[in-house]
Amino acid sequence: MFGIMRPFQRVQACVLRPHFQCKKIHNITVQHLIDSKAIRGLNVIKARQDDSLKHCATLMENHKIGAVMIEDSAGKVVGILTARDVQKTLVTYSEPGVVLSKDVMTPRDGLATAKVSDSLTDIATVMMERNIRHLPVINKENVCTGMLSIKDVVGQVLEMERTEKEELENIVTDSYSHRTKKNLSPSS
């Protein structure tokens, strides 16, 4: 009877331990993603508002990214230009070669942004509601310190799922206790 209780107690302890509780998507903040280097866009690629659309598209292609932050001549963020903006420009303008980034960017006042205190749930909600794939991280000084992409969000959720699956498999297969016994055996 006591042998049956031991696996149950391991499951209960695993489920109740703080590490397991912290893995919920609403508990993961942008700051956590930055600290763990889980954001691919920590090096924000920027262009000037008077740069050509071709120049901005070249930056995106060379860096394999889907958005660039647009700055004025003083280095202040004035908007964002995304791959969708480039695509829309090609369809809308008869001469896209003369279009400047400021002509088609999303301006700062209409820009959805993230704060380091926002949760992964907050980020995913904004992306879904606004149908966007990139969200600049803006700090208290109003400076863009990172760029979240839908890949960052999905990647973090998948990593959480993989880790949880592995932990549950260890519980179900009793791998944890076998590893512990192996580590404690005199031959190791």
mmCIF file with all atom_site columns, C-alpha atoms in Angstrom:
data_model
loop_
_atom_site.group_PDB
_atom_site.id
_atom_site.type_symbol
_atom_site.label_atom_id
_atom_site.label_alt_id
_atom_site.label_comp_id
_atom_site.label_asym_id
_atom_site.label_entity_id
_atom_site.label_seq_id
_atom_site.pdbx_PDB_ins_code
_atom_site.Cartn_x
_atom_site.Cartn_y
_atom_site.Cartn_z
_atom_site.occupancy
_atom_site.B_iso_or_equiv
_atom_site.pdbx_formal_charge
_atom_site.auth_seq_id
_atom_site.auth_comp_id
_atom_site.auth_asym_id
_atom_site.auth_atom_id
_atom_site.pdbx_PDB_model_num
ATOM 1   C CA . MET A 1 1   ? 0.000  0.000  0.000   1.00 0.00 ? 1   MET A CA 1
ATOM 2   C CA . PHE A 1 2   ? 2.801  2.405  0.809   1.00 0.00 ? 2   PHE A CA 1
ATOM 3   C CA . GLY A 1 3   ? 4.454  1.629  -2.525  1.00 0.00 ? 3   GLY A CA 1
ATOM 4   C CA . ILE A 1 4   ? 1.324  2.881  -4.291  1.00 0.00 ? 4   ILE A CA 1
ATOM 5   C CA . MET A 1 5   ? 1.330  6.125  -2.346  1.00 0.00 ? 5   MET A CA 1
ATOM 6   C CA . ARG A 1 6   ? 4.912  7.039  -3.209  1.00 0.00 ? 6   ARG A CA 1
ATOM 7   C CA . PRO A 1 7   ? 4.269  7.689  -6.933  1.00 0.00 ? 7   PRO A CA 1
ATOM 8   C CA . PHE A 1 8   ? 1.166  9.674  -6.031  1.00 0.00 ? 8   PHE A CA 1
ATOM 9   C CA . GLN A 1 9   ? 3.172  11.768 -3.594  1.00 0.00 ? 9   GLN A CA 1
ATOM 10  C CA . ARG A 1 10  ? 5.788  12.455 -6.302  1.00 0.00 ? 10  ARG A CA 1
ATOM 11  C CA . VAL A 1 11  ? 3.061  13.586 -8.720  1.00 0.00 ? 11  VAL A CA 1
ATOM 12  C CA . GLN A 1 12  ? 1.501  15.779 -6.063  1.00 0.00 ? 12  GLN A CA 1
ATOM 13  C CA . ALA A 1 13  ? 4.856  17.325 -5.124  1.00 0.00 ? 13  ALA A CA 1
ATOM 14  C CA . CYS A 1 14  ? 5.744  17.941 -8.766  1.00 0.00 ? 14  CYS A CA 1
ATOM 15  C CA . VAL A 1 15  ? 2.430  19.584 -9.561  1.00 0.00 ? 15  VAL A CA 1
ATOM 16  C CA . LEU A 1 16  ? 2.484  21.743 -6.460  1.00 0.00 ? 16  LEU A CA 1
ATOM 17  C CA . ARG A 1 17  ? 6.068  22.923 -6.578  1.00 0.00 ? 17  ARG A CA 1
ATOM 18  C CA . PRO A 1 18  ? 6.551  26.602 -7.480  1.00 0.00 ? 18  PRO A CA 1
ATOM 19  C CA . HIS A 1 19  ? 8.632  25.773 -10.591 1.00 0.00 ? 19  HIS A CA 1
ATOM 20  C CA . PHE A 1 20  ? 5.628  24.069 -12.137 1.00 0.00 ? 20  PHE A CA 1
ATOM 21  C CA . GLN A 1 21  ? 3.262  26.882 -11.183 1.00 0.00 ? 21  GLN A CA 1
ATOM 22  C CA . CYS A 1 22  ? 5.493  29.523 -12.772 1.00 0.00 ? 22  CYS A CA 1
ATOM 23  C CA . LYS A 1 23  ? 5.202  27.965 -16.187 1.00 0.00 ? 23  LYS A CA 1
ATOM 24  C CA . LYS A 1 24  ? 1.819  29.461 -16.985 1.00 0.00 ? 24  LYS A CA 1
ATOM 25  C CA . ILE A 1 25  ? 1.837  31.801 -19.970 1.00 0.00 ? 25  ILE A CA 1
ATOM 26  C CA . HIS A 1 26  ? 0.377  34.695 -17.980 1.00 0.00 ? 26  HIS A CA 1
ATOM 27  C CA . ASN A 1 27  ? 3.305  34.527 -15.540 1.00 0.00 ? 27  ASN A CA 1
ATOM 28  C CA . ILE A 1 28  ? 5.983  34.939 -18.223 1.00 0.00 ? 28  ILE A CA 1
ATOM 29  C CA . THR A 1 29  ? 6.850  38.614 -18.686 1.00 0.00 ? 29  THR A CA 1
ATOM 30  C CA . VAL A 1 30  ? 8.680  40.435 -21.435 1.00 0.00 ? 30  VAL A CA 1
ATOM 31  C CA . GLN A 1 31  ? 11.458 41.106 -18.915 1.00 0.00 ? 31  GLN A CA 1
ATOM 32  C CA . HIS A 1 32  ? 11.808 37.325 -18.370 1.00 0.00 ? 32  HIS A CA 1
ATOM 33  C CA . LEU A 1 33  ? 12.059 36.812 -22.138 1.00 0.00 ? 33  LEU A CA 1
ATOM 34  C CA . ILE A 1 34  ? 14.729 39.510 -22.366 1.00 0.00 ? 34  ILE A CA 1
ATOM 35  C CA . ASP A 1 35  ? 16.704 38.112 -19.415 1.00 0.00 ? 35  ASP A CA 1
ATOM 36  C CA . SER A 1 36  ? 16.596 34.578 -20.826 1.00 0.00 ? 36  SER A CA 1
ATOM 37  C CA . LYS A 1 37  ? 17.504 35.829 -24.323 1.00 0.00 ? 37  LYS A CA 1
ATOM 38  C CA . ALA A 1 38  ? 14.286 34.263 -25.654 1.00 0.00 ? 38  ALA A CA 1
ATOM 39  C CA . ILE A 1 39  ? 13.615 37.318 -27.830 1.00 0.00 ? 39  ILE A CA 1
ATOM 40  C CA . ARG A 1 40  ? 15.336 37.235 -31.194 1.00 0.00 ? 40  ARG A CA 1
ATOM 41  C CA . GLY A 1 41  ? 14.941 40.998 -31.616 1.00 0.00 ? 41  GLY A CA 1
ATOM 42  C CA . LEU A 1 42  ? 17.135 42.336 -28.832 1.00 0.00 ? 42  LEU A CA 1
ATOM 43  C CA . ASN A 1 43  ? 19.232 44.114 -31.454 1.00 0.00 ? 43  ASN A CA 1
ATOM 44  C CA . VAL A 1 44  ? 16.611 46.429 -32.951 1.00 0.00 ? 44  VAL A CA 1
ATOM 45  C CA . ILE A 1 45  ? 17.151 47.222 -36.616 1.00 0.00 ? 45  ILE A CA 1
ATOM 46  C CA . LYS A 1 46  ? 16.327 50.846 -37.403 1.00 0.00 ? 46  LYS A CA 1
ATOM 47  C CA . ALA A 1 47  ? 15.958 53.047 -40.460 1.00 0.00 ? 47  ALA A CA 1
ATOM 48  C CA . ARG A 1 48  ? 15.324 56.759 -40.961 1.00 0.00 ? 48  ARG A CA 1
ATOM 49  C CA . GLN A 1 49  ? 11.943 58.128 -41.983 1.00 0.00 ? 49  GLN A CA 1
ATOM 50  C CA . ASP A 1 50  ? 13.458 59.569 -45.166 1.00 0.00 ? 50  ASP A CA 1
ATOM 51  C CA . ASP A 1 51  ? 14.977 56.229 -46.223 1.00 0.00 ? 51  ASP A CA 1
ATOM 52  C CA . SER A 1 52  ? 13.546 54.632 -49.327 1.00 0.00 ? 52  SER A CA 1
ATOM 53  C CA . LEU A 1 53  ? 11.235 51.685 -49.059 1.00 0.00 ? 53  LEU A CA 1
ATOM 54  C CA . LYS A 1 54  ? 13.810 49.667 -51.005 1.00 0.00 ? 54  LYS A CA 1
ATOM 55  C CA . HIS A 1 55  ? 16.466 50.465 -48.389 1.00 0.00 ? 55  HIS A CA 1
ATOM 56  C CA . CYS A 1 56  ? 14.134 49.320 -45.573 1.00 0.00 ? 56  CYS A CA 1
ATOM 57  C CA . ALA A 1 57  ? 13.150 46.169 -47.457 1.00 0.00 ? 57  ALA A CA 1
ATOM 58  C CA . THR A 1 58  ? 16.849 45.429 -48.020 1.00 0.00 ? 58  THR A CA 1
ATOM 59  C CA . LEU A 1 59  ? 17.498 45.793 -44.267 1.00 0.00 ? 59  LEU A CA 1
ATOM 60  C CA . MET A 1 60  ? 14.679 43.363 -43.532 1.00 0.00 ? 60  MET A CA 1
ATOM 61  C CA . GLU A 1 61  ? 15.951 40.861 -46.085 1.00 0.00 ? 61  GLU A CA 1
ATOM 62  C CA . ASN A 1 62  ? 19.590 41.098 -44.989 1.00 0.00 ? 62  ASN A CA 1
ATOM 63  C CA . HIS A 1 63  ? 18.717 40.642 -41.301 1.00 0.00 ? 63  HIS A CA 1
ATOM 64  C CA . LYS A 1 64  ? 15.958 38.076 -41.977 1.00 0.00 ? 64  LYS A CA 1
ATOM 65  C CA . ILE A 1 65  ? 13.391 40.133 -40.051 1.00 0.00 ? 65  ILE A CA 1
ATOM 66  C CA . GLY A 1 66  ? 9.863  41.306 -40.725 1.00 0.00 ? 66  GLY A CA 1
ATOM 67  C CA . ALA A 1 67  ? 9.952  44.845 -39.324 1.00 0.00 ? 67  ALA A CA 1
ATOM 68  C CA . VAL A 1 68  ? 12.224 47.837 -38.771 1.00 0.00 ? 68  VAL A CA 1
ATOM 69  C CA . MET A 1 69  ? 11.755 50.730 -36.391 1.00 0.00 ? 69  MET A CA 1
ATOM 70  C CA . ILE A 1 70  ? 11.629 54.097 -38.117 1.00 0.00 ? 70  ILE A CA 1
ATOM 71  C CA . GLU A 1 71  ? 13.391 57.080 -36.527 1.00 0.00 ? 71  GLU A CA 1
ATOM 72  C CA . ASP A 1 72  ? 13.508 60.787 -37.264 1.00 0.00 ? 72  ASP A CA 1
ATOM 73  C CA . SER A 1 73  ? 16.807 62.635 -37.787 1.00 0.00 ? 73  SER A CA 1
ATOM 74  C CA . ALA A 1 74  ? 17.193 63.037 -33.992 1.00 0.00 ? 74  ALA A CA 1
ATOM 75  C CA . GLY A 1 75  ? 16.955 59.266 -33.445 1.00 0.00 ? 75  GLY A CA 1
ATOM 76  C CA . LYS A 1 76  ? 13.453 59.374 -31.937 1.00 0.00 ? 76  LYS A CA 1
ATOM 77  C CA . VAL A 1 77  ? 11.147 56.474 -32.853 1.00 0.00 ? 77  VAL A CA 1
ATOM 78  C CA . VAL A 1 78  ? 8.400  57.771 -35.131 1.00 0.00 ? 78  VAL A CA 1
ATOM 79  C CA . GLY A 1 79  ? 6.927  54.483 -36.341 1.00 0.00 ? 79  GLY A CA 1
ATOM 80  C CA . ILE A 1 80  ? 7.374  50.944 -37.577 1.00 0.00 ? 80  ILE A CA 1
ATOM 81  C CA . LEU A 1 81  ? 7.647  49.568 -41.097 1.00 0.00 ? 81  LEU A CA 1
ATOM 82  C CA . THR A 1 82  ? 6.736  45.922 -41.615 1.00 0.00 ? 82  THR A CA 1
ATOM 83  C CA . ALA A 1 83  ? 6.943  43.451 -44.460 1.00 0.00 ? 83  ALA A CA 1
ATOM 84  C CA . ARG A 1 84  ? 3.180  43.825 -44.818 1.00 0.00 ? 84  ARG A CA 1
ATOM 85  C CA . ASP A 1 85  ? 3.653  47.575 -45.374 1.00 0.00 ? 85  ASP A CA 1
ATOM 86  C CA . VAL A 1 86  ? 6.155  46.826 -48.136 1.00 0.00 ? 86  VAL A CA 1
ATOM 87  C CA . GLN A 1 87  ? 3.765  44.321 -49.717 1.00 0.00 ? 87  GLN A CA 1
ATOM 88  C CA . LYS A 1 88  ? 0.844  46.779 -49.540 1.00 0.00 ? 88  LYS A CA 1
ATOM 89  C CA . THR A 1 89  ? 2.999  49.503 -51.103 1.00 0.00 ? 89  THR A CA 1
ATOM 90  C CA . LEU A 1 90  ? 3.834  47.328 -54.093 1.00 0.00 ? 90  LEU A CA 1
ATOM 91  C CA . VAL A 1 91  ? 0.112  46.894 -54.749 1.00 0.00 ? 91  VAL A CA 1
ATOM 92  C CA . THR A 1 92  ? -0.976 50.473 -53.937 1.00 0.00 ? 92  THR A CA 1
ATOM 93  C CA . TYR A 1 93  ? 1.697  52.709 -55.501 1.00 0.00 ? 93  TYR A CA 1
ATOM 94  C CA . SER A 1 94  ? 2.358  52.810 -59.235 1.00 0.00 ? 94  SER A CA 1
ATOM 95  C CA . GLU A 1 95  ? 6.029  53.737 -58.612 1.00 0.00 ? 95  GLU A CA 1
ATOM 96  C CA . PRO A 1 96  ? 7.075  52.066 -55.344 1.00 0.00 ? 96  PRO A CA 1
ATOM 97  C CA . GLY A 1 97  ? 10.716 52.974 -55.994 1.00 0.00 ? 97  GLY A CA 1
ATOM 98  C CA . VAL A 1 98  ? 10.090 56.603 -54.975 1.00 0.00 ? 98  VAL A CA 1
ATOM 99  C CA . VAL A 1 99  ? 8.168  55.807 -51.788 1.00 0.00 ? 99  VAL A CA 1
ATOM 100 C CA . LEU A 1 100 ? 9.813  56.721 -48.473 1.00 0.00 ? 100 LEU A CA 1
ATOM 101 C CA . SER A 1 101 ? 9.388  54.792 -45.250 1.00 0.00 ? 101 SER A CA 1
ATOM 102 C CA . LYS A 1 102 ? 7.478  57.679 -43.633 1.00 0.00 ? 102 LYS A CA 1
ATOM 103 C CA . ASP A 1 103 ? 4.862  57.438 -46.410 1.00 0.00 ? 103 ASP A CA 1
ATOM 104 C CA . VAL A 1 104 ? 3.769  53.902 -45.521 1.00 0.00 ? 104 VAL A CA 1
ATOM 105 C CA . MET A 1 105 ? 4.916  53.202 -41.945 1.00 0.00 ? 105 MET A CA 1
ATOM 106 C CA . THR A 1 106 ? 2.578  52.864 -38.989 1.00 0.00 ? 106 THR A CA 1
ATOM 107 C CA . PRO A 1 107 ? 3.135  56.138 -37.107 1.00 0.00 ? 107 PRO A CA 1
ATOM 108 C CA . ARG A 1 108 ? 4.120  56.199 -33.409 1.00 0.00 ? 108 ARG A CA 1
ATOM 109 C CA . ASP A 1 109 ? 0.698  57.404 -32.255 1.00 0.00 ? 109 ASP A CA 1
ATOM 110 C CA . GLY A 1 110 ? -0.995 54.341 -33.792 1.00 0.00 ? 110 GLY A CA 1
ATOM 111 C CA . LEU A 1 111 ? 1.713  51.904 -32.781 1.00 0.00 ? 111 LEU A CA 1
ATOM 112 C CA . ALA A 1 112 ? 0.979  49.004 -30.428 1.00 0.00 ? 112 ALA A CA 1
ATOM 113 C CA . THR A 1 113 ? 3.896  48.537 -28.036 1.00 0.00 ? 113 THR A CA 1
ATOM 114 C CA . ALA A 1 114 ? 4.959  46.269 -25.188 1.00 0.00 ? 114 ALA A CA 1
ATOM 115 C CA . LYS A 1 115 ? 6.384  47.096 -21.771 1.00 0.00 ? 115 LYS A CA 1
ATOM 116 C CA . VAL A 1 116 ? 8.799  44.839 -19.892 1.00 0.00 ? 116 VAL A CA 1
ATOM 117 C CA . SER A 1 117 ? 6.080  44.170 -17.297 1.00 0.00 ? 117 SER A CA 1
ATOM 118 C CA . ASP A 1 118 ? 3.621  42.821 -19.921 1.00 0.00 ? 118 ASP A CA 1
ATOM 119 C CA . SER A 1 119 ? 2.920  39.104 -19.820 1.00 0.00 ? 119 SER A CA 1
ATOM 120 C CA . LEU A 1 120 ? 3.093  36.694 -22.722 1.00 0.00 ? 120 LEU A CA 1
ATOM 121 C CA . THR A 1 121 ? -0.707 36.570 -22.553 1.00 0.00 ? 121 THR A CA 1
ATOM 122 C CA . ASP A 1 122 ? -0.860 40.374 -22.940 1.00 0.00 ? 122 ASP A CA 1
ATOM 123 C CA . ILE A 1 123 ? 1.482  40.229 -25.938 1.00 0.00 ? 123 ILE A CA 1
ATOM 124 C CA . ALA A 1 124 ? -0.407 37.395 -27.648 1.00 0.00 ? 124 ALA A CA 1
ATOM 125 C CA . THR A 1 125 ? -3.728 39.170 -27.062 1.00 0.00 ? 125 THR A CA 1
ATOM 126 C CA . VAL A 1 126 ? -2.522 42.424 -28.628 1.00 0.00 ? 126 VAL A CA 1
ATOM 127 C CA . MET A 1 127 ? -1.047 40.572 -31.601 1.00 0.00 ? 127 MET A CA 1
ATOM 128 C CA . MET A 1 128 ? -4.277 38.651 -32.188 1.00 0.00 ? 128 MET A CA 1
ATOM 129 C CA . GLU A 1 129 ? -6.621 41.614 -31.671 1.00 0.00 ? 129 GLU A CA 1
ATOM 130 C CA . ARG A 1 130 ? -4.604 43.959 -33.883 1.00 0.00 ? 130 ARG A CA 1
ATOM 131 C CA . ASN A 1 131 ? -3.593 41.288 -36.412 1.00 0.00 ? 131 ASN A CA 1
ATOM 132 C CA . ILE A 1 132 ? 0.102  42.129 -36.098 1.00 0.00 ? 132 ILE A CA 1
ATOM 133 C CA . ARG A 1 133 ? 3.256  40.026 -35.969 1.00 0.00 ? 133 ARG A CA 1
ATOM 134 C CA . HIS A 1 134 ? 5.713  42.482 -34.418 1.00 0.00 ? 134 HIS A CA 1
ATOM 135 C CA . LEU A 1 135 ? 5.541  44.475 -31.214 1.00 0.00 ? 135 LEU A CA 1
ATOM 136 C CA . PRO A 1 136 ? 8.290  46.902 -30.187 1.00 0.00 ? 136 PRO A CA 1
ATOM 137 C CA . VAL A 1 137 ? 9.322  46.873 -26.524 1.00 0.00 ? 137 VAL A CA 1
ATOM 138 C CA . ILE A 1 138 ? 9.397  50.464 -25.283 1.00 0.00 ? 138 ILE A CA 1
ATOM 139 C CA . ASN A 1 139 ? 11.027 51.344 -21.952 1.00 0.00 ? 139 ASN A CA 1
ATOM 140 C CA . LYS A 1 140 ? 10.152 54.120 -19.466 1.00 0.00 ? 140 LYS A CA 1
ATOM 141 C CA . GLU A 1 141 ? 12.401 56.570 -21.348 1.00 0.00 ? 141 GLU A CA 1
ATOM 142 C CA . ASN A 1 142 ? 10.326 55.916 -24.497 1.00 0.00 ? 142 ASN A CA 1
ATOM 143 C CA . VAL A 1 143 ? 13.224 54.095 -26.175 1.00 0.00 ? 143 VAL A CA 1
ATOM 144 C CA . CYS A 1 144 ? 12.753 50.917 -28.211 1.00 0.00 ? 144 CYS A CA 1
ATOM 145 C CA . THR A 1 145 ? 14.817 48.227 -26.476 1.00 0.00 ? 145 THR A CA 1
ATOM 146 C CA . GLY A 1 146 ? 13.601 45.163 -28.354 1.00 0.00 ? 146 GLY A CA 1
ATOM 147 C CA . MET A 1 147 ? 11.239 43.782 -30.956 1.00 0.00 ? 147 MET A CA 1
ATOM 148 C CA . LEU A 1 148 ? 8.908  40.911 -30.116 1.00 0.00 ? 148 LEU A CA 1
ATOM 149 C CA . SER A 1 149 ? 7.728  38.782 -32.992 1.00 0.00 ? 149 SER A CA 1
ATOM 150 C CA . ILE A 1 150 ? 5.020  36.166 -33.227 1.00 0.00 ? 150 ILE A CA 1
ATOM 151 C CA . LYS A 1 151 ? 7.905  33.657 -33.487 1.00 0.00 ? 151 LYS A CA 1
ATOM 152 C CA . ASP A 1 152 ? 9.059  34.702 -30.002 1.00 0.00 ? 152 ASP A CA 1
ATOM 153 C CA . VAL A 1 153 ? 5.595  34.122 -28.555 1.00 0.00 ? 153 VAL A CA 1
ATOM 154 C CA . VAL A 1 154 ? 5.016  30.792 -30.292 1.00 0.00 ? 154 VAL A CA 1
ATOM 155 C CA . GLY A 1 155 ? 8.567  29.647 -29.524 1.00 0.00 ? 155 GLY A CA 1
ATOM 156 C CA . GLN A 1 156 ? 8.152  30.349 -25.816 1.00 0.00 ? 156 GLN A CA 1
ATOM 157 C CA . VAL A 1 157 ? 4.793  28.548 -25.670 1.00 0.00 ? 157 VAL A CA 1
ATOM 158 C CA . LEU A 1 158 ? 6.255  25.537 -27.506 1.00 0.00 ? 158 LEU A CA 1
ATOM 159 C CA . GLU A 1 159 ? 9.247  25.453 -25.157 1.00 0.00 ? 159 GLU A CA 1
ATOM 160 C CA . MET A 1 160 ? 6.917  25.511 -22.154 1.00 0.00 ? 160 MET A CA 1
ATOM 161 C CA . GLU A 1 161 ? 4.876  22.683 -23.676 1.00 0.00 ? 161 GLU A CA 1
ATOM 162 C CA . ARG A 1 162 ? 8.010  20.591 -24.375 1.00 0.00 ? 162 ARG A CA 1
ATOM 163 C CA . THR A 1 163 ? 9.312  21.065 -20.832 1.00 0.00 ? 163 THR A CA 1
ATOM 164 C CA . GLU A 1 164 ? 5.966  20.258 -19.260 1.00 0.00 ? 164 GLU A CA 1
ATOM 165 C CA . LYS A 1 165 ? 5.595  17.165 -21.445 1.00 0.00 ? 165 LYS A CA 1
ATOM 166 C CA . GLU A 1 166 ? 9.043  15.919 -20.421 1.00 0.00 ? 166 GLU A CA 1
ATOM 167 C CA . GLU A 1 167 ? 8.301  16.480 -16.741 1.00 0.00 ? 167 GLU A CA 1
ATOM 168 C CA . LEU A 1 168 ? 4.980  14.680 -16.995 1.00 0.00 ? 168 LEU A CA 1
ATOM 169 C CA . GLU A 1 169 ? 6.583  11.787 -18.886 1.00 0.00 ? 169 GLU A CA 1
ATOM 170 C CA . ASN A 1 170 ? 9.176  11.500 -16.120 1.00 0.00 ? 170 ASN A CA 1
ATOM 171 C CA . ILE A 1 171 ? 6.397  11.347 -13.551 1.00 0.00 ? 171 ILE A CA 1
ATOM 172 C CA . VAL A 1 172 ? 4.367  8.781  -15.466 1.00 0.00 ? 172 VAL A CA 1
ATOM 173 C CA . THR A 1 173 ? 7.329  6.543  -16.319 1.00 0.00 ? 173 THR A CA 1
ATOM 174 C CA . ASP A 1 174 ? 8.827  6.996  -12.862 1.00 0.00 ? 174 ASP A CA 1
ATOM 175 C CA . SER A 1 175 ? 12.078 8.119  -14.544 1.00 0.00 ? 175 SER A CA 1
ATOM 176 C CA . TYR A 1 176 ? 12.758 10.660 -11.857 1.00 0.00 ? 176 TYR A CA 1
ATOM 177 C CA . SER A 1 177 ? 13.055 8.089  -9.068  1.00 0.00 ? 177 SER A CA 1
ATOM 178 C CA . HIS A 1 178 ? 15.196 5.781  -11.264 1.00 0.00 ? 178 HIS A CA 1
ATOM 179 C CA . ARG A 1 179 ? 17.610 8.618  -12.023 1.00 0.00 ? 179 ARG A CA 1
ATOM 180 C CA . THR A 1 180 ? 17.740 9.513  -8.358  1.00 0.00 ? 180 THR A CA 1
ATOM 181 C CA . LYS A 1 181 ? 18.416 5.894  -7.347  1.00 0.00 ? 181 LYS A CA 1
ATOM 182 C CA . LYS A 1 182 ? 21.088 5.601  -10.064 1.00 0.00 ? 182 LYS A CA 1
ATOM 183 C CA . ASN A 1 183 ? 22.783 8.795  -8.871  1.00 0.00 ? 183 ASN A CA 1
ATOM 184 C CA . LEU A 1 184 ? 22.780 7.516  -5.295  1.00 0.00 ? 184 LEU A CA 1
ATOM 185 C CA . SER A 1 185 ? 24.086 4.029  -6.080  1.00 0.00 ? 185 SER A CA 1
ATOM 186 C CA . PRO A 1 186 ? 27.657 3.222  -4.989  1.00 0.00 ? 186 PRO A CA 1
ATOM 187 C CA . SER A 1 187 ? 28.769 2.335  -8.543  1.00 0.00 ? 187 SER A CA 1
ATOM 188 C CA . SER A 1 188 ? 28.182 5.835  -9.918  1.00 0.00 ? 188 SER A CA 1
#
